[in-house]
Amino acid sequence: MRGGPAGPPTDVRWCERVTLEFLNTGDRPVTSGTVTFGTHIIGGLGIDWATLHSTHKLPLPLAPGKKKTGSWRVCVDGWRVPAGMHIETKDVAFTWK
């Protein structure tokens, strides 16, 4: 993976678009895997109230030496993000085979 999660806000404060670029530096194709996002709920004063995790499929297959970009709409339950609060997806972990 290159870079970190990035993306503009969406039409609702409890969702955001997360885009990542993956590079297969190995010598075999990657055929299965998942990405897990840690989405933080941030209060109006910048306090981090909670982190929620969601898991999604990677954009596969990915040949050796090749790059691929994946984009996901990452959401939490709307009731978790009252007016004046927002979300930020800060944490990313992935597994692949």
Coordinates of N, CA and C in Angstrom, one line a residue:
M1 N 0.8 -1.2 0.0 CA 0.0 0.0 0.0 C 0.9 1.2 0.0
R2 N 0.5 2.2 -0.8 CA 1.2 3.5 -0.8 C 0.3 4.6 -0.3
G3 N 0.9 5.5 0.5 CA 0.0 6.5 1.0 C -0.9 6.1 2.1
G4 N -1.7 6.9 2.6 CA -2.7 6.6 3.6 C -4.1 6.8 3.0
P5 N -5.1 6.6 3.9 CA -6.5 6.8 3.4 C -6.7 8.2 3.0
A6 N -7.3 8.4 1.9 CA -7.6 9.8 1.5 C -8.9 9.8 0.8
G7 N -9.5 10.9 0.8 CA -10.8 11.1 0.1 C -11.6 12.2 0.6
P8 N -12.5 12.7 -0.3 CA -13.4 13.8 0.1 C -14.5 13.3 0.9
P9 N -15.2 14.3 1.6 CA -16.4 13.9 2.3 C -17.5 13.5 1.4
T10 N -18.5 12.8 1.9 CA -19.6 12.4 1.0 C -20.8 13.3 1.3
D11 N -22.0 12.9 0.8 CA -23.2 13.7 1.0 C -23.7 13.6 2.5
V12 N -23.2 12.7 3.3 CA -23.6 12.6 4.7 C -22.4 12.5 5.6
R13 N -22.6 13.1 6.8 CA -21.4 13.2 7.7 C -20.9 11.9 8.3
W14 N -21.7 10.8 8.1 CA -21.3 9.5 8.7 C -20.7 8.6 7.6
C15 N -20.4 9.1 6.5 CA -19.7 8.3 5.4 C -18.6 9.1 4.8
E16 N -17.6 8.5 4.3 CA -16.6 9.1 3.5 C -16.0 8.2 2.5
R17 N -15.5 8.7 1.4 CA -14.8 7.9 0.4 C -13.4 7.7 0.7
V18 N -12.9 6.5 0.8 CA -11.5 6.2 1.1 C -10.9 5.5 -0.1
T19 N -9.8 6.1 -0.6 CA -9.1 5.6 -1.7 C -7.6 5.2 -1.3
L20 N -7.2 4.0 -1.7 CA -5.8 3.6 -1.5 C -5.2 3.0 -2.8
E21 N -3.9 3.1 -2.9 CA -3.2 2.5 -4.0 C -2.3 1.4 -3.4
F22 N -2.4 0.2 -4.1 CA -1.7 -1.0 -3.7 C -0.7 -1.3 -4.7
L23 N 0.5 -1.7 -4.3 CA 1.6 -2.2 -5.2 C 2.0 -3.5 -4.8
N24 N 2.0 -4.5 -5.7 CA 2.4 -5.9 -5.4 C 4.0 -5.9 -5.6
T25 N 4.7 -5.9 -4.5 CA 6.2 -6.0 -4.6 C 6.7 -7.4 -4.6
G26 N 5.8 -8.4 -4.5 CA 6.2 -9.8 -4.5 C 6.4 -10.4 -5.8
D27 N 6.7 -11.7 -5.9 CA 6.9 -12.3 -7.1 C 5.8 -13.3 -7.5
R28 N 4.6 -13.2 -6.8 CA 3.5 -14.0 -7.1 C 2.2 -13.1 -7.2
P29 N 1.2 -13.5 -7.9 CA 0.0 -12.7 -7.9 C -0.7 -12.7 -6.6
V30 N -1.4 -11.7 -6.2 CA -2.2 -11.6 -5.1 C -3.7 -11.9 -5.5
T31 N -4.3 -13.0 -5.0 CA -5.6 -13.4 -5.4 C -6.7 -13.3 -4.4
S32 N -6.3 -13.1 -3.1 CA -7.4 -12.9 -2.1 C -6.9 -12.0 -1.0
G33 N -7.7 -11.3 -0.4 CA -7.3 -10.4 0.7 C -8.4 -9.4 1.1
T34 N -8.2 -8.8 2.3 CA -9.2 -7.8 2.8 C -8.4 -6.6 3.3
V35 N -9.1 -5.5 3.4 CA -8.6 -4.3 4.0 C -9.6 -3.9 5.1
T36 N -9.0 -3.5 6.3 CA -9.8 -3.2 7.4 C -9.6 -1.7 7.8
F37 N -10.6 -0.9 7.8 CA -10.5 0.5 8.1 C -10.9 0.8 9.6
G38 N -10.2 1.6 10.2 CA -10.5 2.2 11.6 C -11.0 3.6 11.4
T39 N -12.3 3.8 11.6 CA -13.0 5.0 11.4 C -13.2 5.7 12.7
H40 N -12.7 6.9 12.9 CA -12.8 7.6 14.2 C -14.0 8.6 14.1
I41 N -14.7 8.6 15.2 CA -15.8 9.6 15.3 C -15.3 10.7 16.1
I42 N -15.3 11.9 15.5 CA -14.6 13.1 16.1 C -15.7 14.1 16.5
G43 N -15.6 14.6 17.7 CA -16.6 15.6 18.2 C -16.2 17.0 17.7
G44 N -17.1 17.9 18.0 CA -17.0 19.3 17.5 C -15.7 20.0 18.0
L45 N -15.2 19.6 19.2 CA -14.0 20.2 19.8 C -12.7 19.3 19.4
G46 N -12.9 18.4 18.5 CA -11.7 17.6 18.1 C -11.5 16.3 19.0
I47 N -12.4 16.0 19.9 CA -12.2 14.9 20.8 C -12.6 13.6 20.0
D48 N -11.7 12.6 20.0 CA -11.9 11.3 19.4 C -12.8 10.4 20.3
W49 N -14.1 10.3 20.0 CA -15.0 9.6 20.8 C -15.0 8.1 20.7
A50 N -14.7 7.6 19.5 CA -14.8 6.1 19.3 C -14.1 5.8 18.0
T51 N -13.7 4.5 17.9 CA -13.2 4.0 16.6 C -14.0 2.8 16.2
L52 N -14.5 2.8 15.0 CA -15.3 1.6 14.5 C -14.5 1.0 13.4
H53 N -14.6 -0.3 13.2 CA -13.8 -1.0 12.2 C -14.8 -1.6 11.2
S54 N -14.4 -1.6 9.9 CA -15.1 -2.3 8.8 C -14.1 -2.9 7.9
T55 N -14.5 -4.1 7.4 CA -13.6 -4.9 6.5 C -14.2 -5.0 5.1
H56 N -13.4 -4.8 4.1 CA -13.8 -4.8 2.7 C -12.9 -5.7 1.9
K57 N -13.3 -6.2 0.8 CA -12.4 -6.9 -0.1 C -11.5 -6.0 -0.8
L58 N -10.3 -6.5 -1.1 CA -9.3 -5.8 -1.9 C -9.6 -5.8 -3.3
P59 N -9.1 -4.9 -4.1 CA -9.3 -4.9 -5.6 C -8.4 -5.9 -6.2
L60 N -8.8 -7.1 -6.4 CA -7.9 -8.1 -6.8 C -8.4 -8.8 -8.1
P61 N -7.6 -9.5 -8.8 CA -6.2 -9.9 -8.6 C -5.2 -8.8 -8.9
L62 N -4.0 -9.0 -8.3 CA -3.0 -8.0 -8.5 C -1.7 -8.7 -8.9
A63 N -1.2 -8.5 -10.1 CA -0.1 -9.2 -10.6 C 1.2 -8.6 -10.0
P64 N 2.3 -9.4 -10.0 CA 3.6 -9.0 -9.5 C 4.1 -7.7 -10.2
G65 N 4.5 -6.7 -9.3 CA 5.0 -5.5 -9.9 C 4.0 -4.5 -10.4
K66 N 2.7 -4.8 -10.2 CA 1.6 -3.9 -10.7 C 1.0 -3.2 -9.6
K67 N 0.4 -2.0 -9.9 CA -0.3 -1.2 -9.0 C -1.8 -1.3 -9.3
K68 N -2.6 -1.1 -8.2 CA -4.1 -1.0 -8.4 C -4.6 -0.1 -7.3
T69 N -5.6 0.7 -7.7 CA -6.3 1.6 -6.8 C -7.6 1.0 -6.4
G70 N -7.9 1.1 -5.1 CA -9.2 0.7 -4.7 C -9.9 1.9 -4.0
S71 N -11.2 2.0 -4.1 CA -12.0 3.0 -3.5 C -13.2 2.4 -2.8
W72 N -13.5 2.9 -1.6 CA -14.6 2.3 -0.9 C -15.4 3.5 -0.2
R73 N -16.7 3.3 -0.1 CA -17.5 4.3 0.7 C -17.6 3.6 2.1
V74 N -17.0 4.3 3.0 CA -16.9 3.8 4.4 C -17.9 4.6 5.3
C75 N -18.8 3.8 5.9 CA -19.9 4.5 6.7 C -19.9 3.8 8.1
V76 N -20.5 4.6 9.0 CA -20.9 4.1 10.3 C -22.4 4.4 10.5
D77 N -23.0 3.9 11.5 CA -24.4 4.2 11.7 C -24.6 5.7 11.9
G78 N -25.6 6.3 11.2 CA -25.8 7.7 11.3 C -26.0 8.2 12.7
W79 N -26.7 7.5 13.6 CA -26.9 7.9 14.9 C -25.7 8.1 15.7
R80 N -24.6 7.5 15.3 CA -23.3 7.6 16.0 C -22.6 9.0 15.8
V81 N -23.1 9.7 14.8 CA -22.4 11.0 14.4 C -23.5 12.1 14.4
P82 N -23.8 12.6 15.6 CA -24.7 13.7 15.7 C -24.2 15.0 15.0
A83 N -25.1 15.9 14.8 CA -24.8 17.2 14.2 C -23.6 17.8 15.0
G84 N -22.6 18.3 14.2 CA -21.5 19.0 14.8 C -20.3 18.0 14.9
M85 N -20.5 16.7 14.7 CA -19.5 15.7 14.7 C -19.2 15.2 13.3
H86 N -18.1 14.5 13.1 CA -17.7 14.0 11.8 C -16.9 12.7 11.9
I87 N -16.6 12.1 10.9 CA -15.7 10.9 10.9 C -14.5 11.1 10.1
E88 N -13.4 10.4 10.6 CA -12.1 10.4 9.9 C -11.6 9.0 9.9
T89 N -11.4 8.4 8.7 CA -10.8 7.1 8.6 C -9.3 7.2 8.6
K90 N -8.7 6.8 9.7 CA -7.3 7.1 10.0 C -6.4 5.8 9.9
D91 N -7.0 4.7 10.3 CA -6.3 3.4 10.4 C -6.6 2.5 9.3
V92 N -5.6 1.8 8.8 CA -5.8 0.9 7.7 C -4.9 -0.4 8.0
A93 N -5.5 -1.5 7.9 CA -4.7 -2.8 8.0 C -5.2 -3.7 6.8
F94 N -4.3 -4.5 6.3 CA -4.8 -5.4 5.2 C -4.0 -6.7 5.3
T95 N -4.7 -7.7 4.8 CA -4.1 -9.0 4.6 C -4.3 -9.5 3.2
W96 N -3.3 -10.2 2.7 CA -3.5 -10.8 1.3 C -2.7 -12.0 1.2
K97 N -3.1 -12.8 0.2 CA -2.4 -14.1 -0.1 C -2.0 -14.1 -1.6

